[in-house]
Amino acid sequence: MSAGPSESFRVWAVPGLPEVRRGDDLAKLIAAAEPSLADGDVVLVTSKIVSKAEGRVVEASDREAAIDAETVRVVARRGTLRIVENRQGLVMAAAGVDASNTPAGTVLLLPEDADASARAVRDGLRDALGVDVGVLVTDTFGRPWRSGLTDVAIGAAGVRVLDDLRGGFDAYGNPLSATVVATADELAAAGDLVKGKAAGLPVAVVRGLAHVVDGDFEDEGARAMVRDARDDMFRLGTSEAVREAVTQRRTVREFTDEPVDPGAVRRAVALAVTAPAPHHTTPWRFVLLESAESRTRLLDAMRDAWIADLRRDGKSEESIAKRVRRGDVLRNAPYLVVPCLVTDGSHTYGDARRDGAEREMFVVAAGAGVQNFLVGLAGERLGSAWVSSTMFCADVVRGVLGLPSDWDPMGAVAVGHAAVAPKERAVRGAEDFIEVR
């Protein structure tokens, strides 16, 4: 293995390979077509011939059904086009199910384990030719933000798939803090330039980059290139991201001590104020209690008011103590928000029925704003609990927080990072809530 990058390399397609069929030994076919392979070469094998050799050709009169079977998660959908995560953990169009270069009525599925396929070809070439090469199994991908397709590595053996340059320095002495090079994908793309998409040349060789080939990389595999879900900022398409944020919203009652990013709350408020409202009004106000002092002062005053109400109701001191303890969800949260309703712009009709309906319209709009806010918090990976308590002591809340007399508190929202994973929500079928006329 050389100590560093080469100043030049050569890449060529391998001619003379026969049509690959189920059960064929790819290593023997490649060795026969390119007997001059040398130590340090990288062999690039198109996934199609790997799939054919491994019997991944299946009868499928309906390609969509085959895509369904290979899909574990829909990332984005536009019309009939689906970007999905497939069984191999790859995010790609149509789960990698391919209806080209295969007989009519059949489709090609990706190799079940492309890393294992690469290892088998590497071992076979070592046995056949006595050479130590790297092997990549490649497939064609589209890419976010960029038009056009390119080949990437979906399986690897004996190749450094990622070159982590973090901790080094550039030519000007600046530290490299985020540079991890996708070496295997760069090799795959280089091979695609000579293989082409329709030339019938499914194998290419790169020579002159022996520094990326080593048995120490045997266990690394191309799976190391799949970004972990926690680090993937673009894990979902637009509509799917909205749907996930809505479905992942849960009432969270236990929080960690991790601080809440005020910017995240403000971004959630920005979503809240896109809710519909009557007469082109803006009936929402969000009071952010970011200091522990402001939260404690409000909650102490609310507790005292609540206790006074319970005593007037004739509740025992034991019963009162239990109720107060159950209300600690707000006190245990590291951040509180008090959403308020204002009815500026509402109409007065002088008719109790119509004036009541006018008020209800504004309350509904306030609820829509709070729902947007809760979904926005979920999108920021923050837990929340919307508690109604401020509505029962509005004057106390206005007095403690110094709010105008026409601001009506609409509960309080506890915000923080969930201390425990939320329970699975019971499945609710839409049909249970629909009446059609």
Tab-separated table of C-alpha atoms in Angstrom:
chain	number	residue	atom	x	y	z
A	1	MET	CA	0.000	0.000	0.000
A	2	SER	CA	1.405	3.426	-0.912
A	3	ALA	CA	1.738	6.110	1.716
A	4	GLY	CA	-0.462	8.712	0.083
A	5	PRO	CA	-2.473	9.808	-2.967
A	6	SER	CA	-1.082	9.355	-6.487
A	7	GLU	CA	-0.627	12.242	-8.890
A	8	SER	CA	-2.398	10.297	-11.609
A	9	PHE	CA	-4.474	7.187	-12.137
A	10	ARG	CA	-5.951	5.228	-15.006
A	11	VAL	CA	-9.492	3.890	-15.361
A	12	TRP	CA	-10.805	1.580	-18.070
A	13	ALA	CA	-13.814	-0.576	-18.816
A	14	VAL	CA	-13.377	-4.336	-19.100
A	15	PRO	CA	-14.577	-5.685	-22.479
A	16	GLY	CA	-15.522	-9.225	-23.324
A	17	LEU	CA	-17.757	-10.164	-20.392
A	18	PRO	CA	-20.567	-12.535	-21.389
A	19	GLU	CA	-24.219	-12.095	-20.448
A	20	VAL	CA	-24.388	-12.906	-16.740
A	21	ARG	CA	-26.873	-15.510	-15.584
A	22	ARG	CA	-28.001	-16.881	-12.258
A	23	GLY	CA	-25.287	-18.916	-10.546
A	24	ASP	CA	-22.381	-17.478	-12.562
A	25	ASP	CA	-19.097	-16.946	-10.710
A	26	LEU	CA	-18.437	-13.245	-11.280
A	27	ALA	CA	-14.849	-13.413	-10.061
A	28	LYS	CA	-14.005	-16.090	-12.637
A	29	LEU	CA	-15.732	-14.133	-15.410
A	30	ILE	CA	-13.841	-10.954	-14.500
A	31	ALA	CA	-10.528	-12.787	-14.139
A	32	ALA	CA	-10.955	-14.341	-17.600
A	33	ALA	CA	-11.806	-10.987	-19.179
A	34	GLU	CA	-9.065	-9.009	-17.372
A	35	PRO	CA	-6.228	-11.410	-16.391
A	36	SER	CA	-3.770	-8.511	-15.987
A	37	LEU	CA	-5.296	-7.261	-12.740
A	38	ALA	CA	-2.598	-6.186	-10.286
A	39	ASP	CA	-2.275	-5.576	-6.563
A	40	GLY	CA	-3.806	-2.231	-5.590
A	41	ASP	CA	-6.330	-2.128	-8.447
A	42	VAL	CA	-9.937	-1.272	-7.645
A	43	VAL	CA	-12.538	-3.327	-9.510
A	44	LEU	CA	-15.909	-1.616	-10.007
A	45	VAL	CA	-18.811	-3.989	-10.619
A	46	THR	CA	-22.245	-2.774	-11.663
A	47	SER	CA	-24.918	-4.045	-9.268
A	48	LYS	CA	-27.028	-5.352	-12.171
A	49	ILE	CA	-24.687	-8.225	-12.945
A	50	VAL	CA	-24.274	-8.978	-9.240
A	51	SER	CA	-28.061	-9.219	-8.929
A	52	LYS	CA	-28.287	-11.464	-11.998
A	53	ALA	CA	-25.573	-13.806	-10.708
A	54	GLU	CA	-27.254	-13.974	-7.298
A	55	GLY	CA	-30.684	-14.698	-8.715
A	56	ARG	CA	-32.234	-11.375	-7.773
A	57	VAL	CA	-34.312	-11.385	-10.970
A	58	VAL	CA	-37.957	-11.824	-10.028
A	59	GLU	CA	-41.212	-12.150	-11.925
A	60	ALA	CA	-43.121	-8.911	-11.538
A	61	SER	CA	-45.888	-7.864	-13.869
A	62	ASP	CA	-46.390	-4.896	-11.534
A	63	ARG	CA	-43.147	-3.028	-10.761
A	64	GLU	CA	-44.921	-0.939	-8.121
A	65	ALA	CA	-45.709	-4.071	-6.127
A	66	ALA	CA	-42.035	-5.041	-6.242
A	67	ILE	CA	-41.079	-1.572	-5.016
A	68	ASP	CA	-43.570	-1.924	-2.159
A	69	ALA	CA	-41.990	-5.223	-1.155
A	70	GLU	CA	-38.480	-3.726	-1.046
A	71	THR	CA	-39.498	-0.526	0.787
A	72	VAL	CA	-39.205	-0.034	4.542
A	73	ARG	CA	-39.877	3.728	4.614
A	74	VAL	CA	-41.166	6.307	2.136
A	75	VAL	CA	-38.912	9.361	2.237
A	76	ALA	CA	-40.668	11.479	-0.385
A	77	ARG	CA	-43.373	11.028	-2.971
A	78	ARG	CA	-44.326	13.083	-6.007
A	79	GLY	CA	-46.928	11.520	-8.257
A	80	THR	CA	-45.793	7.980	-9.027
A	81	LEU	CA	-42.154	8.721	-8.164
A	82	ARG	CA	-41.105	7.498	-4.737
A	83	ILE	CA	-37.840	8.065	-2.922
A	84	VAL	CA	-37.646	5.321	-0.316
A	85	GLU	CA	-35.390	3.597	2.155
A	86	ASN	CA	-35.017	0.004	1.025
A	87	ARG	CA	-34.204	-3.207	2.859
A	88	GLN	CA	-30.478	-2.555	2.442
A	89	GLY	CA	-30.770	0.808	4.218
A	90	LEU	CA	-30.199	2.800	1.029
A	91	VAL	CA	-32.319	5.874	0.267
A	92	MET	CA	-33.017	5.951	-3.451
A	93	ALA	CA	-35.670	6.118	-6.126
A	94	ALA	CA	-37.954	3.100	-6.481
A	95	ALA	CA	-36.009	1.081	-3.851
A	96	GLY	CA	-33.451	0.228	-6.547
A	97	VAL	CA	-35.964	-1.978	-8.375
A	98	ASP	CA	-34.920	-1.917	-12.044
A	99	ALA	CA	-36.925	-3.000	-15.069
A	100	SER	CA	-34.149	-2.268	-17.609
A	101	ASN	CA	-31.635	-4.784	-18.971
A	102	THR	CA	-33.848	-7.644	-17.849
A	103	PRO	CA	-36.443	-9.749	-19.742
A	104	ALA	CA	-39.974	-8.385	-20.067
A	105	GLY	CA	-42.151	-9.273	-17.098
A	106	THR	CA	-39.220	-9.363	-14.693
A	107	VAL	CA	-37.413	-6.818	-12.544
A	108	LEU	CA	-33.978	-6.710	-10.944
A	109	LEU	CA	-33.681	-6.239	-7.201
A	110	LEU	CA	-30.484	-4.977	-5.601
A	111	PRO	CA	-28.157	-7.548	-4.001
A	112	GLU	CA	-29.385	-8.559	-0.564
A	113	ASP	CA	-25.979	-7.713	0.961
A	114	ALA	CA	-23.792	-5.798	-1.475
A	115	ASP	CA	-20.864	-5.716	0.972
A	116	ALA	CA	-20.906	-9.524	1.116
A	117	SER	CA	-21.113	-9.604	-2.692
A	118	ALA	CA	-18.032	-7.382	-2.919
A	119	ARG	CA	-16.146	-9.610	-0.490
A	120	ALA	CA	-17.010	-12.698	-2.536
A	121	VAL	CA	-15.697	-11.130	-5.749
A	122	ARG	CA	-12.538	-9.920	-3.989
A	123	ASP	CA	-11.860	-13.360	-2.533
A	124	GLY	CA	-12.540	-14.998	-5.899
A	125	LEU	CA	-10.103	-12.711	-7.721
A	126	ARG	CA	-7.442	-13.447	-5.118
A	127	ASP	CA	-7.973	-17.183	-5.655
A	128	ALA	CA	-8.058	-16.925	-9.454
A	129	LEU	CA	-5.223	-14.456	-10.066
A	130	GLY	CA	-3.338	-14.198	-6.768
A	131	VAL	CA	-3.932	-10.436	-6.590
A	132	ASP	CA	-4.955	-8.168	-3.727
A	133	VAL	CA	-7.533	-5.772	-5.143
A	134	GLY	CA	-10.365	-3.678	-3.797
A	135	VAL	CA	-13.892	-4.276	-5.051
A	136	LEU	CA	-16.850	-1.918	-5.190
A	137	VAL	CA	-20.409	-2.809	-6.171
A	138	THR	CA	-21.931	0.282	-7.776
A	139	ASP	CA	-25.398	1.549	-8.597
A	140	THR	CA	-26.868	4.702	-10.090
A	141	PHE	CA	-28.303	7.348	-7.744
A	142	GLY	CA	-29.941	10.723	-8.052
A	143	ARG	CA	-28.811	13.307	-5.476
A	144	PRO	CA	-30.546	15.990	-3.444
A	145	TRP	CA	-29.912	19.530	-4.700
A	146	ARG	CA	-28.268	18.308	-7.947
A	147	SER	CA	-29.700	17.376	-11.323
A	148	GLY	CA	-28.480	14.260	-13.069
A	149	LEU	CA	-27.429	10.788	-11.998
A	150	THR	CA	-24.097	9.348	-10.948
A	151	ASP	CA	-22.785	6.013	-9.786
A	152	VAL	CA	-22.114	5.441	-6.090
A	153	ALA	CA	-20.798	2.514	-4.082
A	154	ILE	CA	-23.426	0.317	-2.439
A	155	GLY	CA	-21.018	-2.508	-1.561
A	156	ALA	CA	-17.299	-2.501	-0.753
A	157	ALA	CA	-14.491	-4.849	0.193
A	158	GLY	CA	-10.870	-3.922	0.845
A	159	VAL	CA	-11.430	-0.262	-0.006
A	160	ARG	CA	-11.241	2.772	2.264
A	161	VAL	CA	-14.760	4.012	1.569
A	162	LEU	CA	-14.389	7.221	3.605
A	163	ASP	CA	-11.215	9.273	4.010
A	164	ASP	CA	-11.511	11.250	7.250
A	165	LEU	CA	-9.300	14.335	6.972
A	166	ARG	CA	-10.578	15.983	10.144
A	167	GLY	CA	-7.761	17.072	12.400
A	168	GLY	CA	-5.448	17.770	9.477
A	169	PHE	CA	-4.645	21.046	7.768
A	170	ASP	CA	-5.150	22.508	4.315
A	171	ALA	CA	-2.421	24.054	2.143
A	172	TYR	CA	-2.760	27.346	4.045
A	173	GLY	CA	-2.505	25.800	7.500
A	174	ASN	CA	-6.226	26.074	8.226
A	175	PRO	CA	-7.580	23.175	10.326
A	176	LEU	CA	-9.919	20.726	8.602
A	177	SER	CA	-12.897	20.217	10.907
A	178	ALA	CA	-15.596	18.761	8.666
A	179	THR	CA	-13.857	17.122	5.697
A	180	VAL	CA	-14.688	13.461	5.202
A	181	VAL	CA	-14.174	12.420	1.576
A	182	ALA	CA	-16.506	9.810	0.057
A	183	THR	CA	-13.653	7.972	-1.687
A	184	ALA	CA	-15.724	4.964	-2.725
A	185	ASP	CA	-18.345	7.137	-4.412
A	186	GLU	CA	-15.653	9.092	-6.254
A	187	LEU	CA	-14.203	5.816	-7.547
A	188	ALA	CA	-17.665	4.602	-8.562
A	189	ALA	CA	-18.322	7.801	-10.510
A	190	ALA	CA	-14.948	7.549	-12.256
A	191	GLY	CA	-15.803	4.023	-13.352
A	192	ASP	CA	-19.175	5.110	-14.680
A	193	LEU	CA	-17.448	7.502	-17.090
A	194	VAL	CA	-15.933	4.555	-18.961
A	195	LYS	CA	-18.626	1.923	-18.384
A	196	GLY	CA	-21.453	4.122	-19.634
A	197	LYS	CA	-25.130	3.422	-19.102
A	198	ALA	CA	-25.911	1.547	-22.306
A	199	ALA	CA	-22.564	0.289	-23.612
A	200	GLY	CA	-22.831	-3.189	-22.117
A	201	LEU	CA	-19.651	-2.726	-20.079
A	202	PRO	CA	-20.571	-3.568	-16.468
A	203	VAL	CA	-17.054	-3.739	-14.981
A	204	ALA	CA	-14.277	-1.131	-14.791
A	205	VAL	CA	-10.832	-1.017	-13.202
A	206	VAL	CA	-9.046	1.876	-11.521
A	207	ARG	CA	-5.248	1.646	-11.323
A	208	GLY	CA	-2.858	4.006	-9.569
A	209	LEU	CA	-4.754	4.579	-6.317
A	210	ALA	CA	-3.336	1.699	-4.301
A	211	HIS	CA	-3.411	3.797	-1.133
A	212	VAL	CA	-7.178	3.233	-0.915
A	213	VAL	CA	-6.822	-0.567	-1.068
A	214	ASP	CA	-5.975	-2.606	2.005
A	215	GLY	CA	-7.256	-5.673	3.777
A	216	ASP	CA	-7.660	-3.550	6.916
A	217	PHE	CA	-10.734	-2.061	5.265
A	218	GLU	CA	-12.314	-5.483	4.721
A	219	ASP	CA	-14.927	-5.019	7.419
A	220	GLU	CA	-15.674	-1.357	6.718
A	221	GLY	CA	-18.060	-1.909	3.834
A	222	ALA	CA	-20.215	0.615	2.029
A	223	ARG	CA	-22.725	0.623	4.884
A	224	ALA	CA	-20.327	2.959	6.665
A	225	MET	CA	-21.358	5.588	4.099
A	226	VAL	CA	-25.055	5.526	5.003
A	227	ARG	CA	-25.703	8.520	7.223
A	228	ASP	CA	-27.146	7.683	10.615
A	229	ALA	CA	-30.762	8.790	11.031
A	230	ARG	CA	-29.842	11.037	13.972
A	231	ASP	CA	-27.399	12.974	11.782
A	232	ASP	CA	-29.563	13.136	8.668
A	233	MET	CA	-30.990	16.647	8.381
A	234	PHE	CA	-32.855	15.750	5.190
A	235	ARG	CA	-34.356	12.434	6.206
A	236	LEU	CA	-37.803	13.213	4.806
A	237	GLY	CA	-39.435	14.957	1.895
A	238	THR	CA	-41.593	18.016	2.501
A	239	SER	CA	-45.011	16.395	2.902
A	240	GLU	CA	-43.532	13.436	4.759
A	241	ALA	CA	-41.709	15.760	7.162
A	242	VAL	CA	-44.964	17.567	7.931
A	243	ARG	CA	-46.763	14.260	8.414
A	244	GLU	CA	-43.998	12.938	10.674
A	245	ALA	CA	-43.996	16.086	12.796
A	246	VAL	CA	-47.763	15.828	13.247
A	247	THR	CA	-47.759	12.126	14.063
A	248	GLN	CA	-44.722	12.369	16.331
A	249	ARG	CA	-46.290	15.127	18.442
A	250	ARG	CA	-46.982	13.671	21.857
A	251	THR	CA	-47.920	15.019	25.268
A	252	VAL	CA	-44.653	14.826	27.205
A	253	ARG	CA	-44.819	15.115	30.987
A	254	GLU	CA	-41.255	14.250	31.970
A	255	PHE	CA	-38.329	16.359	30.824
A	256	THR	CA	-34.555	16.231	31.089
A	257	ASP	CA	-32.479	19.124	32.421
A	258	GLU	CA	-31.170	19.890	28.938
A	259	PRO	CA	-31.769	23.573	28.128
A	260	VAL	CA	-34.257	24.514	25.427
A	261	ASP	CA	-32.943	26.488	22.460
A	262	PRO	CA	-34.941	29.761	22.437
A	263	GLY	CA	-34.429	29.941	18.680
A	264	ALA	CA	-36.251	26.637	18.242
A	265	VAL	CA	-39.242	27.981	20.184
A	266	ARG	CA	-39.294	31.119	18.058
A	267	ARG	CA	-39.248	29.027	14.897
A	268	ALA	CA	-42.247	27.104	16.251
A	269	VAL	CA	-44.028	30.417	16.932
A	270	ALA	CA	-43.333	31.421	13.323
A	271	LEU	CA	-45.273	28.320	12.261
A	272	ALA	CA	-48.024	29.023	14.774
A	273	VAL	CA	-48.863	32.396	13.300
A	274	THR	CA	-49.515	30.893	9.842
A	275	ALA	CA	-52.767	29.399	11.186
A	276	PRO	CA	-56.088	30.571	9.670
A	277	ALA	CA	-57.933	33.342	11.497
A	278	PRO	CA	-61.158	35.304	10.968
A	279	HIS	CA	-61.291	38.698	9.232
A	280	HIS	CA	-57.554	38.633	8.359
A	281	THR	CA	-56.720	39.098	12.032
A	282	THR	CA	-53.741	37.829	14.016
A	283	PRO	CA	-55.343	36.633	17.263
A	284	TRP	CA	-52.290	34.862	18.746
A	285	ARG	CA	-49.716	36.056	21.240
A	286	PHE	CA	-47.086	33.795	22.789
A	287	VAL	CA	-45.527	34.748	26.106
A	288	LEU	CA	-42.168	32.990	26.479
A	289	LEU	CA	-41.087	32.331	30.055
A	290	GLU	CA	-37.361	31.831	29.568
A	291	SER	CA	-36.134	32.575	33.089
A	292	ALA	CA	-36.574	30.260	36.055
A	293	GLU	CA	-37.633	33.257	38.137
A	294	SER	CA	-40.539	34.151	35.839
A	295	ARG	CA	-41.724	30.531	35.695
A	296	THR	CA	-41.579	30.084	39.469
A	297	ARG	CA	-43.365	33.372	40.130
A	298	LEU	CA	-46.219	32.495	37.779
A	299	LEU	CA	-46.588	28.903	38.943
A	300	ASP	CA	-46.537	29.844	42.619
A	301	ALA	CA	-49.299	32.389	42.057
A	302	MET	CA	-51.340	29.907	40.014
A	303	ARG	CA	-50.896	27.236	42.686
A	304	ASP	CA	-52.139	29.576	45.389
A	305	ALA	CA	-55.172	30.514	43.288
A	306	TRP	CA	-55.918	26.868	42.571
A	307	ILE	CA	-55.692	25.888	46.231
A	308	ALA	CA	-58.067	28.718	47.118
A	309	ASP	CA	-60.541	27.471	44.477
A	310	LEU	CA	-60.334	23.897	45.754
A	311	ARG	CA	-60.934	24.992	49.331
A	312	ARG	CA	-63.989	26.954	48.239
A	313	ASP	CA	-65.170	23.742	46.575
A	314	GLY	CA	-64.902	21.971	49.925
A	315	LYS	CA	-62.011	19.678	48.987
A	316	SER	CA	-59.975	18.146	51.805
A	317	GLU	CA	-56.376	19.195	52.358
A	318	GLU	CA	-55.245	15.675	51.378
A	319	SER	CA	-57.215	15.848	48.135
A	320	ILE	CA	-55.847	19.320	47.421
A	321	ALA	CA	-52.252	18.128	47.951
A	322	LYS	CA	-52.732	15.246	45.501
A	323	ARG	CA	-54.186	17.514	42.842
A	324	VAL	CA	-51.379	20.022	43.192
A	325	ARG	CA	-48.776	17.274	42.826
A	326	ARG	CA	-50.419	16.090	39.615
A	327	GLY	CA	-50.058	19.599	38.247
A	328	ASP	CA	-46.266	19.560	38.492
A	329	VAL	CA	-45.776	18.972	34.754
A	330	LEU	CA	-45.444	22.738	34.255
A	331	ARG	CA	-43.117	23.163	37.213
A	332	ASN	CA	-40.810	20.376	36.008
A	333	ALA	CA	-40.413	21.803	32.517
A	334	PRO	CA	-37.319	23.860	31.684
A	335	TYR	CA	-39.326	26.250	29.495
A	336	LEU	CA	-42.900	27.524	29.535
A	337	VAL	CA	-45.011	29.277	26.950
A	338	VAL	CA	-48.354	30.940	27.634
A	339	PRO	CA	-50.358	31.300	24.416
A	340	CYS	CA	-52.927	34.081	24.561
A	341	LEU	CA	-55.956	35.024	22.531
A	342	VAL	CA	-56.614	38.610	21.474
A	343	THR	CA	-59.788	39.535	19.643
A	344	ASP	CA	-58.647	42.726	17.923
A	345	GLY	CA	-60.652	43.024	14.734
A	346	SER	CA	-63.618	40.998	15.928
A	347	HIS	CA	-67.075	42.182	14.936
A	348	THR	CA	-69.840	43.197	17.337
A	349	TYR	CA	-73.385	42.516	16.175
A	350	GLY	CA	-75.421	43.332	19.279
A	351	ASP	CA	-76.932	39.871	19.006
A	352	ALA	CA	-75.975	37.233	21.603
A	353	ARG	CA	-76.051	34.374	19.109
A	354	ARG	CA	-73.906	36.084	16.503
A	355	ASP	CA	-71.554	37.646	19.055
A	356	GLY	CA	-71.087	34.216	20.647
A	357	ALA	CA	-70.270	32.671	17.282
A	358	GLU	CA	-67.802	35.488	16.613
A	359	ARG	CA	-65.988	34.714	19.853
A	360	GLU	CA	-65.940	31.003	19.009
A	361	MET	CA	-64.302	31.745	15.663
A	362	PHE	CA	-61.430	33.457	17.447
A	363	VAL	CA	-61.081	30.651	19.979
A	364	VAL	CA	-60.911	28.113	17.135
A	365	ALA	CA	-58.214	30.222	15.458
A	366	ALA	CA	-56.257	30.327	18.710
A	367	GLY	CA	-56.451	26.537	18.930
A	368	ALA	CA	-55.206	26.224	15.363
A	369	GLY	CA	-52.275	28.468	16.240
A	370	VAL	CA	-51.403	26.393	19.305
A	371	GLN	CA	-51.624	23.179	17.263
A	372	ASN	CA	-49.202	24.636	14.710
A	373	PHE	CA	-46.939	25.615	17.592
A	374	LEU	CA	-46.963	22.108	19.082
A	375	VAL	CA	-46.222	20.549	15.687
A	376	GLY	CA	-43.407	23.055	15.196
A	377	LEU	CA	-41.907	22.037	18.526
A	378	ALA	CA	-42.113	18.380	17.502
A	379	GLY	CA	-40.299	19.268	14.289
A	380	GLU	CA	-37.538	20.775	16.431
A	381	ARG	CA	-37.360	17.471	18.381
A	382	LEU	CA	-38.832	19.129	21.481
A	383	GLY	CA	-41.480	17.566	23.668
A	384	SER	CA	-44.475	19.540	24.910
A	385	ALA	CA	-47.607	19.360	27.035
A	386	TRP	CA	-50.494	21.781	26.543
A	387	VAL	CA	-52.139	22.282	29.956
A	388	SER	CA	-55.334	24.289	30.382
A	389	SER	CA	-54.616	25.690	33.866
A	390	THR	CA	-54.024	29.361	32.990
A	391	MET	CA	-57.551	29.594	31.596
A	392	PHE	CA	-58.941	29.088	35.129
A	393	CYS	CA	-57.006	31.993	36.642
A	394	ALA	CA	-56.644	34.444	33.786
A	395	ASP	CA	-56.548	37.528	36.023
A	396	VAL	CA	-53.736	36.020	38.106
A	397	VAL	CA	-51.712	35.223	34.960
A	398	ARG	CA	-52.233	38.686	33.505
A	399	GLY	CA	-51.253	40.292	36.803
A	400	VAL	CA	-48.067	38.263	37.337
A	401	LEU	CA	-46.897	38.598	33.742
A	402	GLY	CA	-48.019	42.179	33.253
A	403	LEU	CA	-50.241	41.382	30.278
A	404	PRO	CA	-52.934	43.648	28.833
A	405	SER	CA	-56.437	43.075	30.134
A	406	ASP	CA	-57.687	41.895	26.743
A	407	TRP	CA	-55.115	39.075	26.446
A	408	ASP	CA	-56.850	35.812	27.357
A	409	PRO	CA	-54.456	32.998	28.379
A	410	MET	CA	-55.227	29.790	26.503
A	411	GLY	CA	-53.497	27.357	28.827
A	412	ALA	CA	-49.737	26.898	29.124
A	413	VAL	CA	-47.304	24.801	27.123
A	414	ALA	CA	-44.512	22.947	28.930
A	415	VAL	CA	-41.515	22.599	26.601
A	416	GLY	CA	-38.381	20.494	26.910
A	417	HIS	CA	-36.502	17.387	25.867
A	418	ALA	CA	-38.421	14.221	26.672
A	419	ALA	CA	-36.917	12.215	29.518
A	420	VAL	CA	-38.501	8.963	28.326
A	421	ALA	CA	-39.653	7.728	24.939
A	422	PRO	CA	-43.363	8.417	24.439
A	423	LYS	CA	-45.749	5.501	24.374
A	424	GLU	CA	-47.045	4.286	21.056
A	425	ARG	CA	-50.244	6.031	20.138
A	426	ALA	CA	-53.264	3.859	19.496
A	427	VAL	CA	-54.007	3.660	15.802
A	428	ARG	CA	-56.964	5.795	14.868
A	429	GLY	CA	-58.500	5.037	11.525
A	430	ALA	CA	-59.690	8.106	9.674
A	431	GLU	CA	-62.925	6.360	8.740
A	432	ASP	CA	-63.962	6.348	12.427
A	433	PHE	CA	-64.154	10.139	12.338
A	434	ILE	CA	-65.736	10.711	8.941
A	435	GLU	CA	-69.332	11.115	7.892
A	436	VAL	CA	-70.076	11.423	4.198
A	437	ARG	CA	-73.242	13.033	2.934
